[in-house]
Amino acid sequence: MAPEYSILVYTAGGTLTAICTDFLSVAVNRTVNSVDVAQFDVNAVSSTAPYVVYGAIVEVYRQDIAAGIVSTREFAGFVRGITTTYGQTTVITAQAVGINALLADRIVAYKAGVANRSQFTAVVAETIMKTLYNFNLSTSATVANGRMLSGVLTGAAAATSGGLGNAVSFSCAGQNLLSALQEIQLSAGGDFALTYTAPATWNFVWYTGQLGTDKTATVILSVATGTVAKLVIKTNRVTDTTAAVVGGQGEGSARVITTRPASLPTGLDLRETWFDARNQKTTAEYQQLGDIALRDATRRRTTIQTEVLQNAALRYGREYFLGDLVTVYAYAAGNVTQKVNSVALSMSAAGAESVNVGLISN
């Protein structure tokens, strides 16, 4: 049997209105710590068509009984774009964004320097993330709590921190909420997501380490086993940097300057970059941003590009899932840990499925 997809459509309030299996095509793109997107086409005469409206909640489920893949929700989000194409057949195309889009709908609407609202000093990442969520989207996002305008979203449950993750110093007044959370995640020691449970209930979740599970011992991708079509290992230090000069607050000669790493390289090993951090306030924040820039430079020095295949031995949705850690056999480099950072799924009108898995260094 071929893979099967089904699309569930709800009202904005979470009432189920349609279960669509007569779609013409469907595509889902998912990325860890970002906004998922989905698109599907239905004939205008489909019983689903009247319910494809702005704000409708959409879920996409996928299963492949023959391959041992049970029915799994691969997407949940909101219709925010509709295109109607008229011709011999009238087709309605819906564009939907994932639940994390609700985070992108808000800013950190507090004045600069407000402790534990727009400025955090040596606070664990989970606590910062959940505080930002609570006071900009959940029940505490009120003017009475100092927010510039009410940001309360009905159904956004308050999140309680377990005090997990790395200590982070961060300022984010006026910044887009999702963007702020993504910056924190770079030093957090974990992933995050806003999840959905019907009817229309949103929960902010922290995942220590990574969104998924460590499967490096059981999921080993390689060219030899037919789970990788092509493997490219690239070392490139043409645009490398080894030292960051971080410009903080102040003007001219009074501007605060911080350098990273603590022990600076010299001579031919010294390759500098400038990092503008005037929106940050403390030395710890400047140091942290410099360290992030250098860590990113380190990751870019050697990259592994893979074209992951689906075969009888290892399949997405059965042996591994979005956010899992897996192993890639990289020849001279040995076994390398990678995170399943993205997946693109599509089913064409002819019934052909495409699965593209994206890996990154964790």
Coordinates of C-alpha atoms in Angstrom, one line a residue:
M1 CA 0.0 0.0 0.0
A2 CA 1.1 3.6 -0.6
P3 CA 1.4 6.1 2.1
E4 CA -1.9 7.7 3.1
Y5 CA -2.5 11.3 4.2
S6 CA -5.6 12.8 5.7
I7 CA -6.4 16.5 6.5
L8 CA -8.6 17.4 9.4
V9 CA -10.1 20.9 9.3
Y10 CA -11.5 22.7 12.4
T11 CA -13.0 26.0 13.1
A12 CA -10.8 28.6 14.8
G13 CA -12.5 27.5 18.1
G14 CA -11.4 23.9 17.6
T15 CA -14.7 22.3 16.3
L16 CA -14.1 19.6 13.7
T17 CA -15.7 20.5 10.4
A18 CA -14.1 18.2 7.8
I19 CA -12.0 15.2 7.3
C20 CA -10.4 15.5 3.9
T21 CA -9.0 12.5 1.9
D22 CA -10.0 13.8 -1.5
F23 CA -7.3 16.5 -1.7
L24 CA -5.4 16.9 -5.0
S25 CA -2.0 17.3 -3.4
V26 CA -0.5 18.1 0.0
A27 CA 2.9 19.2 1.2
V28 CA 4.3 19.8 4.7
N29 CA 7.6 21.4 5.7
R30 CA 8.7 21.1 9.3
T31 CA 11.7 22.7 11.1
V32 CA 12.8 22.5 14.7
N33 CA 12.4 25.7 16.7
S34 CA 10.8 27.4 13.7
V35 CA 7.4 27.9 11.9
D36 CA 6.2 24.8 10.0
V37 CA 4.3 25.4 6.8
A38 CA 1.7 23.3 4.9
Q39 CA -0.1 23.6 1.6
F40 CA -2.9 21.5 0.1
D41 CA -5.2 21.7 -2.9
V42 CA -8.9 20.7 -3.0
N43 CA -11.4 20.8 -5.8
A44 CA -14.0 23.5 -5.2
V45 CA -16.7 20.8 -5.3
S46 CA -15.1 18.9 -2.4
S47 CA -17.1 18.8 0.8
T48 CA -14.0 20.2 2.5
A49 CA -13.9 23.4 0.4
P50 CA -16.5 25.5 2.3
Y51 CA -14.4 25.1 5.5
V52 CA -11.1 26.2 4.0
V53 CA -11.3 29.7 5.4
Y54 CA -8.8 32.2 7.1
G55 CA -8.1 31.1 10.6
A56 CA -9.3 27.5 10.3
I57 CA -7.1 25.0 12.2
V58 CA -5.6 22.3 10.1
E59 CA -4.0 19.0 11.0
V60 CA -2.2 16.7 8.6
Y61 CA -1.8 13.0 9.4
R62 CA 0.4 10.5 7.6
Q63 CA 0.5 6.7 7.8
D64 CA 2.0 3.8 5.8
I65 CA 0.7 0.5 7.0
A66 CA 2.8 -1.6 4.7
A67 CA 6.0 0.1 5.9
G68 CA 5.0 -0.1 9.6
I69 CA 4.4 3.7 10.0
V70 CA 1.4 4.3 12.2
S71 CA -0.9 7.3 11.8
T72 CA 1.1 10.3 13.0
R73 CA 0.2 14.0 13.1
E74 CA 2.9 15.7 10.9
F75 CA 1.4 19.2 11.0
A76 CA -0.9 21.4 13.1
G77 CA -1.5 25.0 12.3
F78 CA -3.7 27.8 10.8
V79 CA -4.9 28.6 7.3
R80 CA -3.5 32.1 6.6
G81 CA -3.6 32.1 2.8
I82 CA -6.2 31.0 0.2
T83 CA -5.8 31.0 -3.5
T84 CA -8.7 30.1 -5.9
T85 CA -7.7 29.1 -9.4
Y86 CA -10.6 29.1 -11.9
G87 CA -10.4 27.0 -15.1
Q88 CA -12.1 23.8 -16.3
T89 CA -11.7 22.7 -12.8
T90 CA -11.8 25.2 -9.9
V91 CA -9.1 24.5 -7.4
I92 CA -8.7 26.0 -3.9
T93 CA -5.2 26.1 -2.5
A94 CA -4.7 26.6 1.3
Q95 CA -1.5 27.8 2.8
A96 CA -1.1 27.1 6.5
V97 CA 1.5 28.0 9.2
G98 CA 2.4 25.9 12.2
I99 CA 1.6 26.6 15.8
N100 CA 4.9 28.4 16.4
A101 CA 3.5 31.2 14.2
L102 CA 1.6 32.3 17.4
L103 CA 5.0 33.1 18.9
A104 CA 5.9 35.1 15.8
D105 CA 2.6 37.1 16.2
R106 CA 3.9 38.8 19.4
I107 CA 6.8 41.0 20.3
V108 CA 8.5 41.4 23.7
A109 CA 6.2 44.4 24.5
Y110 CA 8.1 45.7 27.6
K111 CA 10.4 48.7 28.0
A112 CA 14.1 48.1 27.9
G113 CA 15.8 47.0 31.1
V114 CA 12.8 45.5 32.9
A115 CA 14.1 42.7 35.0
N116 CA 12.7 39.2 34.1
R117 CA 10.5 40.7 31.4
S118 CA 12.8 42.2 28.8
Q119 CA 16.2 41.7 30.5
F120 CA 17.5 38.5 32.0
T121 CA 20.8 38.0 33.8
A122 CA 22.2 34.5 34.4
V123 CA 18.8 32.8 34.2
V124 CA 18.3 29.3 33.0
A125 CA 17.0 29.1 29.5
E126 CA 13.8 27.2 30.2
T127 CA 12.8 29.9 32.7
I128 CA 13.6 32.7 30.3
M129 CA 11.6 31.1 27.5
K130 CA 8.6 30.3 29.5
T131 CA 8.6 33.8 31.2
L132 CA 8.7 35.4 27.8
Y133 CA 5.9 33.2 26.6
N134 CA 3.8 33.7 29.8
F135 CA 4.1 37.5 29.8
N136 CA 3.6 38.0 26.1
L137 CA 1.1 35.4 25.0
S138 CA -0.4 33.5 27.9
T139 CA -2.5 34.6 30.8
S140 CA 0.1 37.0 32.3
A141 CA 0.4 39.0 29.1
T142 CA -1.6 41.9 30.6
V143 CA -1.2 45.7 30.8
A144 CA -1.6 45.3 34.6
N145 CA 1.7 43.3 34.5
G146 CA 3.5 46.1 32.6
R147 CA 3.0 44.9 29.0
M148 CA 2.4 47.8 26.5
L149 CA -0.8 46.2 25.4
S150 CA -2.7 43.0 26.3
G151 CA -1.3 40.0 24.5
V152 CA -3.5 37.3 26.2
L153 CA -4.5 34.5 23.8
T154 CA -7.5 32.4 24.9
G155 CA -6.4 28.8 25.3
A156 CA -2.7 29.6 25.8
A157 CA -2.0 27.7 29.0
A158 CA 0.5 29.2 31.5
A159 CA 3.8 27.4 31.5
T160 CA 5.7 26.4 34.6
S161 CA 9.5 26.1 34.4
G162 CA 11.4 23.2 35.7
G163 CA 14.6 25.3 35.9
L164 CA 16.3 23.4 33.2
G165 CA 18.9 24.4 30.5
N166 CA 22.0 26.6 30.5
A167 CA 22.2 29.9 32.3
V168 CA 21.7 32.8 29.8
S169 CA 22.0 36.6 29.9
F170 CA 19.8 38.3 27.4
S171 CA 18.0 41.6 26.6
C172 CA 15.1 41.6 24.1
A173 CA 12.9 44.7 24.5
G174 CA 10.7 45.1 21.4
Q175 CA 12.1 42.0 19.7
N176 CA 9.8 39.6 17.9
L177 CA 9.0 36.9 20.5
L178 CA 9.9 33.9 18.2
S179 CA 13.1 35.6 17.1
A180 CA 14.1 36.1 20.8
L181 CA 13.3 32.5 21.7
Q182 CA 15.4 31.3 18.7
E183 CA 18.4 33.4 19.9
I184 CA 18.1 32.1 23.4
Q185 CA 18.0 28.5 22.0
L186 CA 21.5 28.9 20.5
S187 CA 22.8 28.8 24.1
A188 CA 20.0 27.0 25.8
G189 CA 20.9 23.4 25.8
G190 CA 17.5 22.4 24.5
D191 CA 14.7 23.0 22.0
F192 CA 11.2 24.5 22.3
A193 CA 7.8 24.3 20.7
L194 CA 4.3 25.6 21.1
T195 CA 2.0 22.6 20.8
Y196 CA -1.7 22.2 20.1
T197 CA -4.4 20.0 21.7
A198 CA -8.0 20.3 20.6
P199 CA -10.1 22.2 21.1
A200 CA -7.7 25.2 20.6
T201 CA -5.4 24.8 23.6
W202 CA -1.8 25.9 23.2
N203 CA 1.1 24.7 25.5
F204 CA 4.6 25.9 25.5
V205 CA 7.0 23.0 25.9
W206 CA 10.7 22.8 26.7
Y207 CA 12.8 19.8 25.5
T208 CA 16.1 19.3 27.4
G209 CA 18.9 18.4 24.9
Q210 CA 16.7 18.3 21.8
L211 CA 13.1 18.0 20.6
G212 CA 13.5 14.3 19.9
T213 CA 15.3 11.3 21.3
D214 CA 19.0 10.3 21.1
K215 CA 19.0 7.5 18.6
T216 CA 22.7 7.7 17.7
A217 CA 23.2 4.0 18.7
T218 CA 20.4 2.6 16.6
V219 CA 19.9 4.9 13.6
I220 CA 23.2 4.9 11.6
L221 CA 22.9 6.5 8.1
S222 CA 25.6 5.7 5.5
V223 CA 26.1 5.3 1.8
A224 CA 27.0 1.6 2.3
T225 CA 23.6 0.7 3.7
G226 CA 21.6 2.7 1.1
T227 CA 20.3 5.2 3.6
V228 CA 22.4 8.0 2.2
A229 CA 22.5 8.7 -1.6
K230 CA 25.3 11.2 -1.4
L231 CA 27.6 12.4 1.3
V232 CA 29.7 15.5 0.9
I233 CA 32.3 16.5 3.6
K234 CA 33.5 20.0 3.2
T235 CA 36.2 21.9 5.1
N236 CA 36.2 25.6 4.4
R237 CA 38.1 28.2 6.4
V238 CA 38.3 30.9 3.7
T239 CA 35.9 33.2 5.7
D240 CA 36.7 31.8 9.1
T241 CA 36.8 33.9 12.3
T242 CA 38.5 33.1 15.5
A243 CA 38.0 36.3 17.5
A244 CA 34.9 38.4 18.0
V245 CA 34.9 42.1 18.9
V246 CA 31.5 42.9 20.4
G247 CA 30.3 46.5 20.4
G248 CA 27.9 47.2 23.3
Q249 CA 26.1 50.3 24.4
G250 CA 27.5 53.9 24.2
E251 CA 28.9 56.1 21.4
G252 CA 32.3 56.8 20.1
S253 CA 35.1 56.4 22.6
A254 CA 32.5 55.7 25.4
R255 CA 31.2 52.6 23.6
V256 CA 31.6 49.4 25.6
I257 CA 33.8 46.9 23.8
T258 CA 34.2 43.2 24.7
T259 CA 36.4 40.6 23.0
R260 CA 36.0 36.9 22.8
P261 CA 37.3 34.2 23.5
A262 CA 38.7 34.9 26.9
S263 CA 42.2 33.8 25.6
L264 CA 42.6 35.5 22.2
P265 CA 44.5 33.9 19.4
T266 CA 47.4 35.8 17.9
G267 CA 49.4 36.2 14.6
L268 CA 48.1 34.1 11.6
D269 CA 45.6 32.4 13.9
L270 CA 43.8 35.8 14.6
R271 CA 40.9 36.3 12.3
E272 CA 38.5 38.9 13.6
T273 CA 34.8 39.7 13.2
W274 CA 32.7 42.6 14.5
F275 CA 29.5 41.9 16.3
D276 CA 27.0 44.8 17.0
A277 CA 25.3 44.2 20.4
R278 CA 24.0 47.7 21.2
N279 CA 20.6 46.2 22.1
Q280 CA 22.3 44.2 24.9
K281 CA 23.2 45.7 28.3
T282 CA 25.6 43.7 30.4
T283 CA 29.1 42.2 30.0
A284 CA 27.7 38.7 30.3
E285 CA 25.3 39.4 27.4
Y286 CA 28.1 40.8 25.3
Q287 CA 30.3 37.7 26.0
Q288 CA 27.5 35.3 25.3
L289 CA 26.7 36.8 21.9
G290 CA 30.4 36.8 21.0
D291 CA 30.6 33.1 22.0
I292 CA 27.6 32.3 19.9
A293 CA 29.2 33.9 16.9
L294 CA 32.4 32.0 17.4
R295 CA 30.6 28.7 17.9
D296 CA 28.8 29.2 14.6
A297 CA 32.1 29.8 12.9
T298 CA 33.4 26.6 14.4
R299 CA 30.4 24.7 13.0
R300 CA 30.9 26.1 9.6
R301 CA 34.6 25.0 9.3
T302 CA 33.6 21.4 8.5
T303 CA 30.1 20.6 7.2
I304 CA 28.5 17.4 6.2
Q305 CA 25.9 17.5 3.5
T306 CA 23.7 14.4 3.1
E307 CA 20.9 13.2 0.8
V308 CA 19.0 10.9 3.1
L309 CA 17.1 8.0 1.5
Q310 CA 14.2 6.0 2.8
N311 CA 14.6 2.3 2.6
A312 CA 13.3 -0.9 4.3
A313 CA 15.8 -0.6 7.1
L314 CA 15.4 3.0 8.2
R315 CA 12.4 5.2 7.6
Y316 CA 11.4 8.6 8.8
G317 CA 8.3 8.2 10.9
R318 CA 9.2 4.7 12.0
E319 CA 12.8 4.5 13.2
Y320 CA 13.4 8.2 13.6
F321 CA 11.5 11.5 13.8
L322 CA 11.9 15.2 13.7
G323 CA 14.3 16.4 16.4
D324 CA 16.0 13.0 16.9
L325 CA 19.8 12.6 17.1
V326 CA 21.1 10.1 14.6
T327 CA 24.6 9.0 13.5
V328 CA 26.0 9.6 10.0
Y329 CA 29.0 7.5 9.0
A330 CA 31.4 10.1 7.5
Y331 CA 34.3 7.9 6.4
A332 CA 37.6 9.4 7.6
A333 CA 35.6 11.6 10.1
G334 CA 34.1 8.5 11.6
N335 CA 30.6 8.4 13.2
V336 CA 29.2 12.0 13.4
T337 CA 26.1 12.9 15.4
Q338 CA 23.5 14.9 13.5
K339 CA 20.0 16.2 14.4
V340 CA 17.0 15.7 12.3
N341 CA 16.4 19.4 12.0
S342 CA 13.8 19.5 9.2
V343 CA 11.6 17.3 7.1
A344 CA 9.7 18.0 3.9
L345 CA 6.8 15.7 3.0
S346 CA 4.6 15.8 -0.1
M347 CA 2.0 13.7 -1.8
S348 CA 1.3 14.5 -5.5
A349 CA -2.0 14.2 -7.3
A350 CA -0.7 11.0 -8.8
G351 CA -0.2 9.5 -5.3
A352 CA 3.6 9.7 -5.3
E353 CA 5.2 10.6 -2.0
S354 CA 8.5 12.5 -1.5
V355 CA 10.4 12.6 1.9
N356 CA 13.3 14.9 2.3
V357 CA 15.2 14.9 5.6
G358 CA 17.5 17.7 6.7
L359 CA 20.3 17.1 9.1
I360 CA 22.5 19.6 11.1
S361 CA 25.1 19.4 13.7
N362 CA 23.5 19.5 17.2

